[in-house]
């Protein structure tokens, strides 16, 4: 589908008429494309960088109701999120997994523990599932022996979920493309096309892939911007004021051996009282997030700064003092930028996280919200576009957001049973082809990671990789989960990926240089 040569095939179709153009290939754009495809619309998605290269690969990896939103009285957002979490847990098996959370209370916390107890009752009522329990300090330490015992009063256990955000985005996109739509990465919507009436009717798109530089005019009655933190950049082309505030959230990533958690832990930061999470994910543990104004140029890779790193380390030291965690233990870092409507509040965390939908001279912008609620956002956006679409779009809430998986038995005898569901969840209907494409020994994990060599080969062959960072940071998450961005495995990565990608030695050298620099500035512990 995204085999070698697919970009040229896609590019050749751009000047044909479309029903809908979606700008932005994060989870929001992917969700819209998926639902539009299901409705039989001729839909095109344009992504300036790689799919999910924006915030949708840089989240805290939680599919959650968001207890914090309840604290801000955002009940509607929590209700929607809880119901979407339940749906994704059902439909996204192998990709969206339940995860236990602990919420300890310490003497001197900014918010007393009983407040969360009330929140959790509401949380469970919204999910129609009783999933939380209270523990005293000893009970909590049995569940998490590395937790601080000093001042520990007790706390709650509850269930949320976790996912691989970039893989979720890729799976939704691929299901849309399998359904007949086109999704093109490294294709920037540079400017908006307008009719004489001033209404937006298309975009000028520029190919950002190496050596390309071509442009095309693409037209459709509906242009939907799902450009996240970049949304103002398109909106202001129509003459309106900037309305969004960009907030950066950063994470420190520790190897499991240094921060061994089997459940996520949410602790109120001792300095600010903001909840900070430690989340076990893909064999590592993430600590995050911060919430600070991002004033840097969005063309640059966002990166954690030293103040954020100290803030997160202070939480790690407070919550897990016996581990004596320091920057020397940090494997990698990750920073993402969200868009919120700017109301000018001094505390960024008080700005609403609910998504917004604006229709300005025919440009529909949908931004904000959460990874968890992408399907809801897609429905709202398509509902708003309805009057300009060529046919009625039946937005059926009962239809699954993800296609059903092939049965696990189709991999029997080929794949270790423990790996089956994981591969199916990440690759959906394409899993049997991925397994068939594997060379002997490639269904083994890449040492130190949960990803297999077979996935690396498949991604290089079929998943629209344009740069090496697409492969190592997003199709597989080696850049976040292995020391030095996974470069210790470079020889075997090259043996598999270079021929699949059709790169000569010069291109390979350029890609390695690009990856090293990108990892150093955006993901390495010294990025701060
Ligand atoms: C630190 C942090 C942690 C989070 N954790 C969670 C979590 O645990 N759970 C959860 O549910 N939510 C979480 N969120 C929220 C969630 O990650 C975001 O809401 C979601 O990823 C936004 O997706 P998006 O598609 O709207 O934006 P993005 O993923 O940023 O996608 C927008 C895309 O548009 C592209 N683009 C921009 N301009 C153009 C153009 N002119 N032409 C073409 N393409 C363009 C960009 O390259 C980008 O890829 C978190 C957010 C942050 C910041």
PDB file of N, CA, C and O in Angstrom, residues 257-291:
ATOM      1  N   UNK A 257      14.993  -1.361  34.184  1.00  0.00           N
ATOM      2  CA  UNK A 257      15.893  -1.837  35.246  1.00  0.00           C
ATOM      3  C   UNK A 257      16.124  -0.764  36.309  1.00  0.00           C
ATOM      4  O   UNK A 257      16.370  -1.082  37.461  1.00  0.00           O
ATOM      5  N   UNK A 258      16.040   0.508  35.955  1.00  0.00           N
ATOM      6  CA  UNK A 258      16.268   1.577  36.942  1.00  0.00           C
ATOM      7  C   UNK A 258      14.960   2.049  37.575  1.00  0.00           C
ATOM      8  O   UNK A 258      14.960   2.569  38.680  1.00  0.00           O
ATOM      9  N   UNK A 259      13.857   1.903  36.879  1.00  0.00           N
ATOM     10  CA  UNK A 259      12.570   2.309  37.454  1.00  0.00           C
ATOM     11  C   UNK A 259      11.544   1.215  37.150  1.00  0.00           C
ATOM     12  O   UNK A 259      10.737   1.309  36.222  1.00  0.00           O
ATOM     13  N   UNK A 260      11.628   0.128  37.937  1.00  0.00           N
ATOM     14  CA  UNK A 260      10.822  -1.055  37.599  1.00  0.00           C
ATOM     15  C   UNK A 260       9.388  -0.944  38.123  1.00  0.00           C
ATOM     16  O   UNK A 260       9.117  -1.254  39.277  1.00  0.00           O
ATOM     17  N   UNK A 261       8.484  -0.517  37.282  1.00  0.00           N
ATOM     18  CA  UNK A 261       7.078  -0.381  37.677  1.00  0.00           C
ATOM     19  C   UNK A 261       6.229  -1.343  36.859  1.00  0.00           C
ATOM     20  O   UNK A 261       6.416  -1.468  35.652  1.00  0.00           O
ATOM     21  N   UNK A 262       5.295  -1.993  37.521  1.00  0.00           N
ATOM     22  CA  UNK A 262       4.344  -2.822  36.769  1.00  0.00           C
ATOM     23  C   UNK A 262       3.003  -2.100  36.632  1.00  0.00           C
ATOM     24  O   UNK A 262       2.133  -2.525  35.889  1.00  0.00           O
ATOM     25  N   UNK A 263       2.838  -1.039  37.417  1.00  0.00           N
ATOM     26  CA  UNK A 263       1.641  -0.198  37.302  1.00  0.00           C
ATOM     27  C   UNK A 263       2.102   1.249  37.176  1.00  0.00           C
ATOM     28  O   UNK A 263       3.180   1.588  37.666  1.00  0.00           O
ATOM     29  N   UNK A 264       1.284   2.071  36.573  1.00  0.00           N
ATOM     30  CA  UNK A 264       1.607   3.498  36.535  1.00  0.00           C
ATOM     31  C   UNK A 264       1.384   4.090  37.928  1.00  0.00           C
ATOM     32  O   UNK A 264       0.569   3.579  38.705  1.00  0.00           O
ATOM     33  N   UNK A 265       2.131   5.134  38.231  1.00  0.00           N
ATOM     34  CA  UNK A 265       1.980   5.813  39.521  1.00  0.00           C
ATOM     35  C   UNK A 265       1.750   7.294  39.236  1.00  0.00           C
ATOM     36  O   UNK A 265       2.499   7.904  38.468  1.00  0.00           O
ATOM     37  N   UNK A 266       0.708   7.850  39.853  1.00  0.00           N
ATOM     38  CA  UNK A 266       0.434   9.276  39.686  1.00  0.00           C
ATOM     39  C   UNK A 266       0.661   9.971  41.026  1.00  0.00           C
ATOM     40  O   UNK A 266       0.025   9.618  42.019  1.00  0.00           O
ATOM     41  N   UNK A 267       1.571  10.922  41.034  1.00  0.00           N
ATOM     42  CA  UNK A 267       1.940  11.592  42.290  1.00  0.00           C
ATOM     43  C   UNK A 267       1.752  13.097  42.109  1.00  0.00           C
ATOM     44  O   UNK A 267       2.038  13.636  41.036  1.00  0.00           O
ATOM     45  N   UNK A 268       1.285  13.762  43.151  1.00  0.00           N
ATOM     46  CA  UNK A 268       1.197  15.228  43.086  1.00  0.00           C
ATOM     47  C   UNK A 268       2.597  15.785  43.303  1.00  0.00           C
ATOM     48  O   UNK A 268       3.254  15.462  44.297  1.00  0.00           O
ATOM     49  N   UNK A 269       3.056  16.578  42.370  1.00  0.00           N
ATOM     50  CA  UNK A 269       4.424  17.089  42.465  1.00  0.00           C
ATOM     51  C   UNK A 269       4.575  17.898  43.753  1.00  0.00           C
ATOM     52  O   UNK A 269       3.740  18.771  44.045  1.00  0.00           O
ATOM     53  N   UNK A 270       5.633  17.631  44.526  1.00  0.00           N
ATOM     54  CA  UNK A 270       5.750  18.316  45.820  1.00  0.00           C
ATOM     55  C   UNK A 270       5.851  19.839  45.702  1.00  0.00           C
ATOM     56  O   UNK A 270       5.451  20.562  46.620  1.00  0.00           O
ATOM     57  N   UNK A 271       6.338  20.342  44.572  1.00  0.00           N
ATOM     58  CA  UNK A 271       6.503  21.797  44.448  1.00  0.00           C
ATOM     59  C   UNK A 271       5.225  22.485  43.982  1.00  0.00           C
ATOM     60  O   UNK A 271       4.907  23.593  44.432  1.00  0.00           O
ATOM     61  N   UNK A 272       4.487  21.867  43.076  1.00  0.00           N
ATOM     62  CA  UNK A 272       3.359  22.592  42.459  1.00  0.00           C
ATOM     63  C   UNK A 272       2.000  21.944  42.719  1.00  0.00           C
ATOM     64  O   UNK A 272       0.966  22.554  42.440  1.00  0.00           O
ATOM     65  N   UNK A 273       1.995  20.699  43.172  1.00  0.00           N
ATOM     66  CA  UNK A 273       0.725  20.015  43.372  1.00  0.00           C
ATOM     67  C   UNK A 273       0.137  19.468  42.093  1.00  0.00           C
ATOM     68  O   UNK A 273      -0.965  18.907  42.091  1.00  0.00           O
ATOM     69  N   UNK A 274       0.818  19.614  40.961  1.00  0.00           N
ATOM     70  CA  UNK A 274       0.319  19.054  39.684  1.00  0.00           C
ATOM     71  C   UNK A 274       0.572  17.566  39.644  1.00  0.00           C
ATOM     72  O   UNK A 274       1.643  17.102  40.016  1.00  0.00           O
ATOM     73  N   UNK A 275      -0.399  16.778  39.150  1.00  0.00           N
ATOM     74  CA  UNK A 275      -0.121  15.339  39.041  1.00  0.00           C
ATOM     75  C   UNK A 275       0.950  15.061  37.977  1.00  0.00           C
ATOM     76  O   UNK A 275       0.907  15.629  36.891  1.00  0.00           O
ATOM     77  N   UNK A 276       1.890  14.214  38.333  1.00  0.00           N
ATOM     78  CA  UNK A 276       2.916  13.767  37.380  1.00  0.00           C
ATOM     79  C   UNK A 276       2.854  12.241  37.381  1.00  0.00           C
ATOM     80  O   UNK A 276       2.686  11.625  38.427  1.00  0.00           O
ATOM     81  N   UNK A 277       2.955  11.656  36.185  1.00  0.00           N
ATOM     82  CA  UNK A 277       2.798  10.202  36.048  1.00  0.00           C
ATOM     83  C   UNK A 277       4.133   9.517  35.797  1.00  0.00           C
ATOM     84  O   UNK A 277       4.990  10.058  35.087  1.00  0.00           O
ATOM     85  N   UNK A 278       4.264   8.314  36.357  1.00  0.00           N
ATOM     86  CA  UNK A 278       5.340   7.409  35.938  1.00  0.00           C
ATOM     87  C   UNK A 278       4.633   6.233  35.277  1.00  0.00           C
ATOM     88  O   UNK A 278       3.826   5.553  35.920  1.00  0.00           O
ATOM     89  N   UNK A 279       4.889   6.032  33.994  1.00  0.00           N
ATOM     90  CA  UNK A 279       4.087   5.070  33.219  1.00  0.00           C
ATOM     91  C   UNK A 279       4.991   3.988  32.609  1.00  0.00           C
ATOM     92  O   UNK A 279       5.876   4.307  31.800  1.00  0.00           O
ATOM     93  N   UNK A 280       4.762   2.708  32.985  1.00  0.00           N
ATOM     94  CA  UNK A 280       5.528   1.650  32.313  1.00  0.00           C
ATOM     95  C   UNK A 280       4.996   1.473  30.895  1.00  0.00           C
ATOM     96  O   UNK A 280       3.788   1.400  30.683  1.00  0.00           O
ATOM     97  N   UNK A 281       5.917   1.429  29.927  1.00  0.00           N
ATOM     98  CA  UNK A 281       5.498   1.414  28.517  1.00  0.00           C
ATOM     99  C   UNK A 281       6.602   0.806  27.671  1.00  0.00           C
ATOM    100  O   UNK A 281       7.742   1.257  27.738  1.00  0.00           O
ATOM    101  N   UNK A 282       6.294  -0.171  26.900  1.00  0.00           N
ATOM    102  CA  UNK A 282       7.231  -0.743  25.932  1.00  0.00           C
ATOM    103  C   UNK A 282       8.599  -1.056  26.538  1.00  0.00           C
ATOM    104  O   UNK A 282       9.643  -0.820  25.924  1.00  0.00           O
ATOM    105  N   UNK A 283       8.599  -1.569  27.773  1.00  0.00           N
ATOM    106  CA  UNK A 283       9.863  -1.987  28.382  1.00  0.00           C
ATOM    107  C   UNK A 283      10.673  -0.867  29.011  1.00  0.00           C
ATOM    108  O   UNK A 283      11.800  -1.084  29.450  1.00  0.00           O
ATOM    109  N   UNK A 284      10.116   0.356  29.037  1.00  0.00           N
ATOM    110  CA  UNK A 284      10.780   1.471  29.721  1.00  0.00           C
ATOM    111  C   UNK A 284       9.749   2.141  30.638  1.00  0.00           C
ATOM    112  O   UNK A 284       8.588   1.721  30.681  1.00  0.00           O
ATOM    113  N   UNK A 285      10.175   3.151  31.382  1.00  0.00           N
ATOM    114  CA  UNK A 285       9.218   3.894  32.211  1.00  0.00           C
ATOM    115  C   UNK A 285       9.341   5.386  31.900  1.00  0.00           C
ATOM    116  O   UNK A 285      10.429   5.948  31.959  1.00  0.00           O
ATOM    117  N   UNK A 286       8.199   5.978  31.537  1.00  0.00           N
ATOM    118  CA  UNK A 286       8.168   7.420  31.233  1.00  0.00           C
ATOM    119  C   UNK A 286       7.773   8.187  32.486  1.00  0.00           C
ATOM    120  O   UNK A 286       6.840   7.763  33.186  1.00  0.00           O
ATOM    121  N   UNK A 287       8.431   9.303  32.740  1.00  0.00           N
ATOM    122  CA  UNK A 287       7.953  10.213  33.790  1.00  0.00           C
ATOM    123  C   UNK A 287       7.567  11.527  33.137  1.00  0.00           C
ATOM    124  O   UNK A 287       8.364  12.145  32.418  1.00  0.00           O
ATOM    125  N   UNK A 288       6.343  11.949  33.330  1.00  0.00           N
ATOM    126  CA  UNK A 288       5.909  13.210  32.749  1.00  0.00           C
ATOM    127  C   UNK A 288       4.499  13.540  33.218  1.00  0.00           C
ATOM    128  O   UNK A 288       3.882  12.739  33.878  1.00  0.00           O
ATOM    129  N   UNK A 289       4.048  14.635  32.945  1.00  0.00           N
ATOM    130  CA  UNK A 289       4.632  15.557  32.007  1.00  0.00           C
ATOM    131  C   UNK A 289       4.724  16.942  32.631  1.00  0.00           C
ATOM    132  O   UNK A 289       4.137  17.194  33.677  1.00  0.00           O
ATOM    133  N   UNK A 290       5.416  17.817  31.935  1.00  0.00           N
ATOM    134  CA  UNK A 290       5.443  19.221  32.343  1.00  0.00           C
ATOM    135  C   UNK A 290       4.316  19.944  31.590  1.00  0.00           C
ATOM    136  O   UNK A 290       3.619  19.329  30.780  1.00  0.00           O
ATOM    137  N   UNK A 291       4.157  21.212  31.809  1.00  0.00           N
ATOM    138  CA  UNK A 291       3.100  21.974  31.131  1.00  0.00           C
ATOM    139  C   UNK A 291       3.555  23.428  31.082  1.00  0.00           C
ATOM    140  O   UNK A 291       3.233  24.218  31.958  1.00  0.00           O
TER     141      UNK A 291
END
